[in-house]
C-alpha cells in the first residue's frame, strides 16, 4: 500500500520526532489556544504560531488536532493526587478543591472548551471520557470505597450513583447557571448533601414506612 502523503505544509522524510521539552512546550501552547478559542476554533496553524513552531513540526508528531488536544490534556504537569486523610469529608474536599479540582479555573476552562467536541466528535469523546474523565471518576469512586471500608458510609450505597454527585452539582452550577463555585460552596454540598446521603443509619427507600 502506498503511504499517504503528509498534510499540506507538513514535510515528509526522516526528521526526528518532536519529544522532550519541545514536545511539552507545544502541548502547553495547545492548552493555551484551547482555553483561548475553544476546540472548534483551534487549528494546527494557531498552535504552531503559539508554540513558535512550524505546522510541519506538529504533523511529524500528531496527525491532527484531536490527538494533539488529547495529548495536551494528558500532559498536564501537576496530576491531582488522591487524598487519603482517613475521613470521607476531608478526602472529598482535598480532591475537589484547589489545583486540579473543581475550583481550578484553568481546569474548568479546559473542560468548557471541549464540550462541543464531546457532543459532535464521537472518536474524540470516546478517548476524552476514557483517558481524561475516566481517571478522575475512578479517583472519586476510590474515595467512597475507602470510606465504606472504614465503615463511614452505608454498605448498600450505590457508588456509581453517589460518586459523580458532587462534581455533577458543581458543574451544573458552572455551565448551566453561569456561577463560579468556590471551596465554600463545595464544602456546603459535601456537608449538606453528600454526607447526609451516605451516612450509616440513613434509611434506604425500601426501608421507609409506607405512606397511606
PDB file of C-alpha atoms in Angstrom:
ATOM      1  CA  UNK A   1       0.000   0.000   0.000  1.00  0.00           C
ATOM      2  CA  UNK A   2       1.345   3.441  -0.905  1.00  0.00           C
ATOM      3  CA  UNK A   3       1.828   5.610   2.210  1.00  0.00           C
ATOM      4  CA  UNK A   4      -0.491   8.593   2.438  1.00  0.00           C
ATOM      5  CA  UNK A   5       1.206  11.921   1.677  1.00  0.00           C
ATOM      6  CA  UNK A   6       1.785  14.311   4.581  1.00  0.00           C
ATOM      7  CA  UNK A   7      -0.829  17.017   5.164  1.00  0.00           C
ATOM      8  CA  UNK A   8      -0.364  20.280   3.233  1.00  0.00           C
ATOM      9  CA  UNK A   9       2.522  22.183   4.725  1.00  0.00           C
ATOM     10  CA  UNK A  10       3.862  19.122   6.505  1.00  0.00           C
ATOM     11  CA  UNK A  11       7.240  17.768   5.491  1.00  0.00           C
ATOM     12  CA  UNK A  12       7.825  14.085   4.818  1.00  0.00           C
ATOM     13  CA  UNK A  13      11.140  12.359   5.251  1.00  0.00           C
ATOM     14  CA  UNK A  14      13.031  11.117   8.215  1.00  0.00           C
ATOM     15  CA  UNK A  15      13.258  14.121  10.524  1.00  0.00           C
ATOM     16  CA  UNK A  16      13.268  13.144  14.216  1.00  0.00           C
ATOM     17  CA  UNK A  17      10.020  13.166  16.128  1.00  0.00           C
ATOM     18  CA  UNK A  18       9.234  16.012  18.469  1.00  0.00           C
ATOM     19  CA  UNK A  19       9.940  14.927  22.027  1.00  0.00           C
ATOM     20  CA  UNK A  20      11.108  16.005  25.463  1.00  0.00           C
ATOM     21  CA  UNK A  21      10.885  19.655  26.482  1.00  0.00           C
ATOM     22  CA  UNK A  22       9.984  20.783  22.978  1.00  0.00           C
ATOM     23  CA  UNK A  23       7.039  18.417  22.912  1.00  0.00           C
ATOM     24  CA  UNK A  24       5.833  19.752  26.258  1.00  0.00           C
ATOM     25  CA  UNK A  25       6.160  23.339  25.027  1.00  0.00           C
ATOM     26  CA  UNK A  26       3.883  22.513  22.100  1.00  0.00           C
ATOM     27  CA  UNK A  27       1.392  20.739  24.361  1.00  0.00           C
ATOM     28  CA  UNK A  28       1.355  23.705  26.754  1.00  0.00           C
ATOM     29  CA  UNK A  29       0.747  26.028  23.808  1.00  0.00           C
ATOM     30  CA  UNK A  30      -2.098  23.756  22.698  1.00  0.00           C
ATOM     31  CA  UNK A  31      -3.802  24.152  26.065  1.00  0.00           C
ATOM     32  CA  UNK A  32      -3.349  27.922  25.916  1.00  0.00           C
ATOM     33  CA  UNK A  33      -5.008  28.080  22.499  1.00  0.00           C
ATOM     34  CA  UNK A  34      -7.723  25.657  23.630  1.00  0.00           C
ATOM     35  CA  UNK A  35      -8.644  27.823  26.600  1.00  0.00           C
ATOM     36  CA  UNK A  36      -8.472  30.981  24.486  1.00  0.00           C
ATOM     37  CA  UNK A  37     -10.590  29.974  21.488  1.00  0.00           C
ATOM     38  CA  UNK A  38     -12.180  26.583  22.272  1.00  0.00           C
ATOM     39  CA  UNK A  39     -11.851  23.287  20.478  1.00  0.00           C
ATOM     40  CA  UNK A  40     -13.918  24.210  17.421  1.00  0.00           C
ATOM     41  CA  UNK A  41     -11.737  27.198  16.536  1.00  0.00           C
ATOM     42  CA  UNK A  42      -8.424  25.606  17.488  1.00  0.00           C
ATOM     43  CA  UNK A  43      -6.263  24.914  14.423  1.00  0.00           C
ATOM     44  CA  UNK A  44      -2.859  23.383  13.894  1.00  0.00           C
ATOM     45  CA  UNK A  45      -1.779  26.743  12.471  1.00  0.00           C
ATOM     46  CA  UNK A  46      -2.818  28.540  15.654  1.00  0.00           C
ATOM     47  CA  UNK A  47      -0.961  26.064  17.856  1.00  0.00           C
ATOM     48  CA  UNK A  48       2.133  26.255  15.658  1.00  0.00           C
ATOM     49  CA  UNK A  49       2.102  30.034  15.935  1.00  0.00           C
ATOM     50  CA  UNK A  50       1.637  29.962  19.716  1.00  0.00           C
ATOM     51  CA  UNK A  51       4.428  27.389  20.092  1.00  0.00           C
ATOM     52  CA  UNK A  52       6.753  29.214  17.673  1.00  0.00           C
ATOM     53  CA  UNK A  53       6.924  26.070  15.578  1.00  0.00           C
ATOM     54  CA  UNK A  54       6.100  25.143  12.005  1.00  0.00           C
ATOM     55  CA  UNK A  55       2.948  23.242  11.165  1.00  0.00           C
ATOM     56  CA  UNK A  56       5.209  20.571   9.690  1.00  0.00           C
ATOM     57  CA  UNK A  57       6.771  20.105  13.128  1.00  0.00           C
ATOM     58  CA  UNK A  58       3.346  19.404  14.611  1.00  0.00           C
ATOM     59  CA  UNK A  59       2.404  16.951  11.884  1.00  0.00           C
ATOM     60  CA  UNK A  60       5.562  14.954  12.426  1.00  0.00           C
ATOM     61  CA  UNK A  61       4.211  14.093  15.873  1.00  0.00           C
ATOM     62  CA  UNK A  62       0.406  14.413  15.667  1.00  0.00           C
ATOM     63  CA  UNK A  63      -1.939  13.519  12.816  1.00  0.00           C
ATOM     64  CA  UNK A  64      -4.468  16.214  13.651  1.00  0.00           C
ATOM     65  CA  UNK A  65      -5.927  18.429  16.328  1.00  0.00           C
ATOM     66  CA  UNK A  66      -7.971  15.728  18.065  1.00  0.00           C
ATOM     67  CA  UNK A  67      -4.935  13.634  19.011  1.00  0.00           C
ATOM     68  CA  UNK A  68      -2.947  16.784  19.760  1.00  0.00           C
ATOM     69  CA  UNK A  69      -5.586  18.083  22.177  1.00  0.00           C
ATOM     70  CA  UNK A  70      -5.936  14.722  23.923  1.00  0.00           C
ATOM     71  CA  UNK A  71      -2.144  14.512  24.373  1.00  0.00           C
ATOM     72  CA  UNK A  72      -2.128  18.077  25.706  1.00  0.00           C
ATOM     73  CA  UNK A  73      -4.861  17.287  28.239  1.00  0.00           C
ATOM     74  CA  UNK A  74      -2.979  14.226  29.449  1.00  0.00           C
ATOM     75  CA  UNK A  75       0.349  16.042  29.634  1.00  0.00           C
ATOM     76  CA  UNK A  76      -0.530  18.461  32.405  1.00  0.00           C
ATOM     77  CA  UNK A  77       2.384  18.524  34.782  1.00  0.00           C
ATOM     78  CA  UNK A  78       0.554  18.541  38.107  1.00  0.00           C
ATOM     79  CA  UNK A  79      -1.677  15.463  38.407  1.00  0.00           C
ATOM     80  CA  UNK A  80      -4.143  15.802  41.246  1.00  0.00           C
ATOM     81  CA  UNK A  81      -3.041  13.235  43.829  1.00  0.00           C
ATOM     82  CA  UNK A  82      -5.659  11.095  45.542  1.00  0.00           C
ATOM     83  CA  UNK A  83      -6.098  12.314  49.138  1.00  0.00           C
ATOM     84  CA  UNK A  84      -6.043   9.744  51.927  1.00  0.00           C
ATOM     85  CA  UNK A  85      -6.835  11.567  55.160  1.00  0.00           C
ATOM     86  CA  UNK A  86      -8.853   8.817  56.833  1.00  0.00           C
ATOM     87  CA  UNK A  87     -12.011  10.938  56.554  1.00  0.00           C
ATOM     88  CA  UNK A  88     -14.530  10.957  53.719  1.00  0.00           C
ATOM     89  CA  UNK A  89     -15.250  14.644  54.228  1.00  0.00           C
ATOM     90  CA  UNK A  90     -11.600  15.700  54.133  1.00  0.00           C
ATOM     91  CA  UNK A  91     -10.834  13.394  51.206  1.00  0.00           C
ATOM     92  CA  UNK A  92     -13.655  14.945  49.174  1.00  0.00           C
ATOM     93  CA  UNK A  93     -12.581  18.481  49.990  1.00  0.00           C
ATOM     94  CA  UNK A  94      -8.965  17.638  49.199  1.00  0.00           C
ATOM     95  CA  UNK A  95      -9.875  16.049  45.878  1.00  0.00           C
ATOM     96  CA  UNK A  96     -12.310  18.647  44.595  1.00  0.00           C
ATOM     97  CA  UNK A  97     -10.870  21.914  45.937  1.00  0.00           C
ATOM     98  CA  UNK A  98      -7.632  23.507  44.831  1.00  0.00           C
ATOM     99  CA  UNK A  99      -5.350  22.748  41.885  1.00  0.00           C
ATOM    100  CA  UNK A 100      -6.805  20.183  39.523  1.00  0.00           C
ATOM    101  CA  UNK A 101     -10.173  20.263  41.269  1.00  0.00           C
ATOM    102  CA  UNK A 102     -13.487  21.987  40.702  1.00  0.00           C
ATOM    103  CA  UNK A 103     -12.175  25.344  41.905  1.00  0.00           C
ATOM    104  CA  UNK A 104      -9.245  25.279  39.465  1.00  0.00           C
ATOM    105  CA  UNK A 105     -10.322  27.881  36.916  1.00  0.00           C
ATOM    106  CA  UNK A 106      -7.939  26.650  34.239  1.00  0.00           C
ATOM    107  CA  UNK A 107      -9.229  23.087  34.540  1.00  0.00           C
ATOM    108  CA  UNK A 108     -12.801  24.341  34.265  1.00  0.00           C
ATOM    109  CA  UNK A 109     -11.898  26.490  31.258  1.00  0.00           C
ATOM    110  CA  UNK A 110     -10.291  23.487  29.572  1.00  0.00           C
ATOM    111  CA  UNK A 111     -13.367  21.357  30.244  1.00  0.00           C
ATOM    112  CA  UNK A 112     -15.662  24.066  28.896  1.00  0.00           C
ATOM    113  CA  UNK A 113     -13.579  24.399  25.748  1.00  0.00           C
ATOM    114  CA  UNK A 114     -14.135  20.775  24.703  1.00  0.00           C
ATOM    115  CA  UNK A 115     -17.868  20.498  25.459  1.00  0.00           C
ATOM    116  CA  UNK A 116     -18.831  20.948  21.809  1.00  0.00           C
ATOM    117  CA  UNK A 117     -16.240  18.397  20.692  1.00  0.00           C
ATOM    118  CA  UNK A 118     -17.662  15.824  23.092  1.00  0.00           C
ATOM    119  CA  UNK A 119     -21.092  16.332  21.558  1.00  0.00           C
ATOM    120  CA  UNK A 120     -20.002  16.318  17.910  1.00  0.00           C
ATOM    121  CA  UNK A 121     -16.897  14.156  17.597  1.00  0.00           C
ATOM    122  CA  UNK A 122     -17.582  10.599  18.725  1.00  0.00           C
ATOM    123  CA  UNK A 123     -13.957   9.472  18.420  1.00  0.00           C
ATOM    124  CA  UNK A 124     -12.701  12.440  20.429  1.00  0.00           C
ATOM    125  CA  UNK A 125     -15.433  11.942  23.033  1.00  0.00           C
ATOM    126  CA  UNK A 126     -14.551   8.273  23.471  1.00  0.00           C
ATOM    127  CA  UNK A 127     -10.876   8.975  24.103  1.00  0.00           C
ATOM    128  CA  UNK A 128     -11.630  12.033  26.251  1.00  0.00           C
ATOM    129  CA  UNK A 129     -14.000  10.115  28.508  1.00  0.00           C
ATOM    130  CA  UNK A 130     -11.642   7.153  28.778  1.00  0.00           C
ATOM    131  CA  UNK A 131      -8.309   8.917  29.269  1.00  0.00           C
ATOM    132  CA  UNK A 132      -9.219  12.267  30.848  1.00  0.00           C
ATOM    133  CA  UNK A 133     -12.520  11.841  32.670  1.00  0.00           C
ATOM    134  CA  UNK A 134     -12.014   8.153  33.480  1.00  0.00           C
ATOM    135  CA  UNK A 135      -9.146   8.604  35.956  1.00  0.00           C
ATOM    136  CA  UNK A 136     -10.992  11.449  37.693  1.00  0.00           C
ATOM    137  CA  UNK A 137     -14.123   9.326  38.063  1.00  0.00           C
ATOM    138  CA  UNK A 138     -12.049   6.418  39.351  1.00  0.00           C
ATOM    139  CA  UNK A 139     -10.477   8.703  41.937  1.00  0.00           C
ATOM    140  CA  UNK A 140     -13.886   9.753  43.244  1.00  0.00           C
ATOM    141  CA  UNK A 141     -15.067   6.144  43.439  1.00  0.00           C
ATOM    142  CA  UNK A 142     -11.910   5.136  45.309  1.00  0.00           C
ATOM    143  CA  UNK A 143     -12.588   7.798  47.932  1.00  0.00           C
ATOM    144  CA  UNK A 144     -16.009   6.283  48.591  1.00  0.00           C
ATOM    145  CA  UNK A 145     -14.657   2.725  48.521  1.00  0.00           C
ATOM    146  CA  UNK A 146     -12.184   3.657  51.260  1.00  0.00           C
ATOM    147  CA  UNK A 147     -14.920   5.309  53.283  1.00  0.00           C
ATOM    148  CA  UNK A 148     -17.073   2.181  53.036  1.00  0.00           C
ATOM    149  CA  UNK A 149     -14.153   0.021  54.151  1.00  0.00           C
ATOM    150  CA  UNK A 150     -13.733   2.290  57.192  1.00  0.00           C
ATOM    151  CA  UNK A 151     -17.441   1.972  57.984  1.00  0.00           C
ATOM    152  CA  UNK A 152     -18.172   5.656  57.342  1.00  0.00           C
ATOM    153  CA  UNK A 153     -20.903   5.042  54.783  1.00  0.00           C
ATOM    154  CA  UNK A 154     -23.724   2.588  54.239  1.00  0.00           C
ATOM    155  CA  UNK A 155     -22.750  -0.814  52.889  1.00  0.00           C
ATOM    156  CA  UNK A 156     -25.701  -0.794  50.462  1.00  0.00           C
ATOM    157  CA  UNK A 157     -24.726   2.527  48.871  1.00  0.00           C
ATOM    158  CA  UNK A 158     -24.621   2.579  45.071  1.00  0.00           C
ATOM    159  CA  UNK A 159     -21.191   4.126  44.483  1.00  0.00           C
ATOM    160  CA  UNK A 160     -21.833   4.541  40.764  1.00  0.00           C
ATOM    161  CA  UNK A 161     -24.700   6.832  41.719  1.00  0.00           C
ATOM    162  CA  UNK A 162     -23.165   8.823  44.553  1.00  0.00           C
ATOM    163  CA  UNK A 163     -19.563   9.270  43.316  1.00  0.00           C
ATOM    164  CA  UNK A 164     -20.482  11.646  40.441  1.00  0.00           C
ATOM    165  CA  UNK A 165     -22.958  13.634  42.550  1.00  0.00           C
ATOM    166  CA  UNK A 166     -20.567  16.286  43.840  1.00  0.00           C
ATOM    167  CA  UNK A 167     -18.920  17.153  40.512  1.00  0.00           C
ATOM    168  CA  UNK A 168     -22.324  16.936  38.841  1.00  0.00           C
ATOM    169  CA  UNK A 169     -23.801  19.561  41.155  1.00  0.00           C
ATOM    170  CA  UNK A 170     -20.829  21.878  40.828  1.00  0.00           C
ATOM    171  CA  UNK A 171     -20.504  21.578  37.043  1.00  0.00           C
ATOM    172  CA  UNK A 172     -24.238  22.243  36.687  1.00  0.00           C
ATOM    173  CA  UNK A 173     -23.712  25.481  38.591  1.00  0.00           C
ATOM    174  CA  UNK A 174     -20.811  26.429  36.339  1.00  0.00           C
ATOM    175  CA  UNK A 175     -22.082  25.500  32.882  1.00  0.00           C
ATOM    176  CA  UNK A 176     -25.853  25.748  33.270  1.00  0.00           C
ATOM    177  CA  UNK A 177     -26.241  28.604  35.768  1.00  0.00           C
ATOM    178  CA  UNK A 178     -23.097  30.574  34.934  1.00  0.00           C
ATOM    179  CA  UNK A 179     -21.862  30.664  38.512  1.00  0.00           C
ATOM    180  CA  UNK A 180     -18.301  30.161  39.786  1.00  0.00           C
ATOM    181  CA  UNK A 181     -18.497  27.947  42.879  1.00  0.00           C
ATOM    182  CA  UNK A 182     -15.659  28.283  45.368  1.00  0.00           C
ATOM    183  CA  UNK A 183     -14.370  25.961  48.069  1.00  0.00           C
ATOM    184  CA  UNK A 184     -17.046  27.256  50.436  1.00  0.00           C
ATOM    185  CA  UNK A 185     -19.810  26.115  48.100  1.00  0.00           C
ATOM    186  CA  UNK A 186     -18.183  22.711  47.630  1.00  0.00           C
ATOM    187  CA  UNK A 187     -17.946  22.366  51.416  1.00  0.00           C
ATOM    188  CA  UNK A 188     -21.667  23.112  51.721  1.00  0.00           C
ATOM    189  CA  UNK A 189     -22.520  20.479  49.114  1.00  0.00           C
ATOM    190  CA  UNK A 190     -20.385  17.910  50.939  1.00  0.00           C
ATOM    191  CA  UNK A 191     -21.833  18.752  54.354  1.00  0.00           C
ATOM    192  CA  UNK A 192     -25.472  19.270  53.400  1.00  0.00           C
ATOM    193  CA  UNK A 193     -25.964  16.760  50.577  1.00  0.00           C
ATOM    194  CA  UNK A 194     -23.245  14.131  50.227  1.00  0.00           C
ATOM    195  CA  UNK A 195     -22.519  13.232  53.849  1.00  0.00           C
ATOM    196  CA  UNK A 196     -26.177  13.038  54.929  1.00  0.00           C
ATOM    197  CA  UNK A 197     -26.972  10.904  51.888  1.00  0.00           C
ATOM    198  CA  UNK A 198     -24.282   8.319  52.621  1.00  0.00           C
ATOM    199  CA  UNK A 199     -24.418   8.271  56.398  1.00  0.00           C
ATOM    200  CA  UNK A 200     -24.646   4.961  58.225  1.00  0.00           C
ATOM    201  CA  UNK A 201     -28.168   4.582  59.596  1.00  0.00           C
ATOM    202  CA  UNK A 202     -29.747   6.625  56.821  1.00  0.00           C
ATOM    203  CA  UNK A 203     -32.905   4.756  55.759  1.00  0.00           C
ATOM    204  CA  UNK A 204     -32.990   3.343  52.247  1.00  0.00           C
ATOM    205  CA  UNK A 205     -36.143   3.734  50.127  1.00  0.00           C
ATOM    206  CA  UNK A 206     -37.001   0.054  50.669  1.00  0.00           C
ATOM    207  CA  UNK A 207     -36.962   0.522  54.453  1.00  0.00           C
ATOM    208  CA  UNK A 208     -39.070   3.683  54.556  1.00  0.00           C
ATOM    209  CA  UNK A 209     -42.525   3.267  56.076  1.00  0.00           C
ATOM    210  CA  UNK A 210     -45.472   3.259  53.689  1.00  0.00           C
ATOM    211  CA  UNK A 211     -47.351   6.493  53.433  1.00  0.00           C
ATOM    212  CA  UNK A 212     -51.012   5.668  53.071  1.00  0.00           C
TER     213      UNK A 212
END
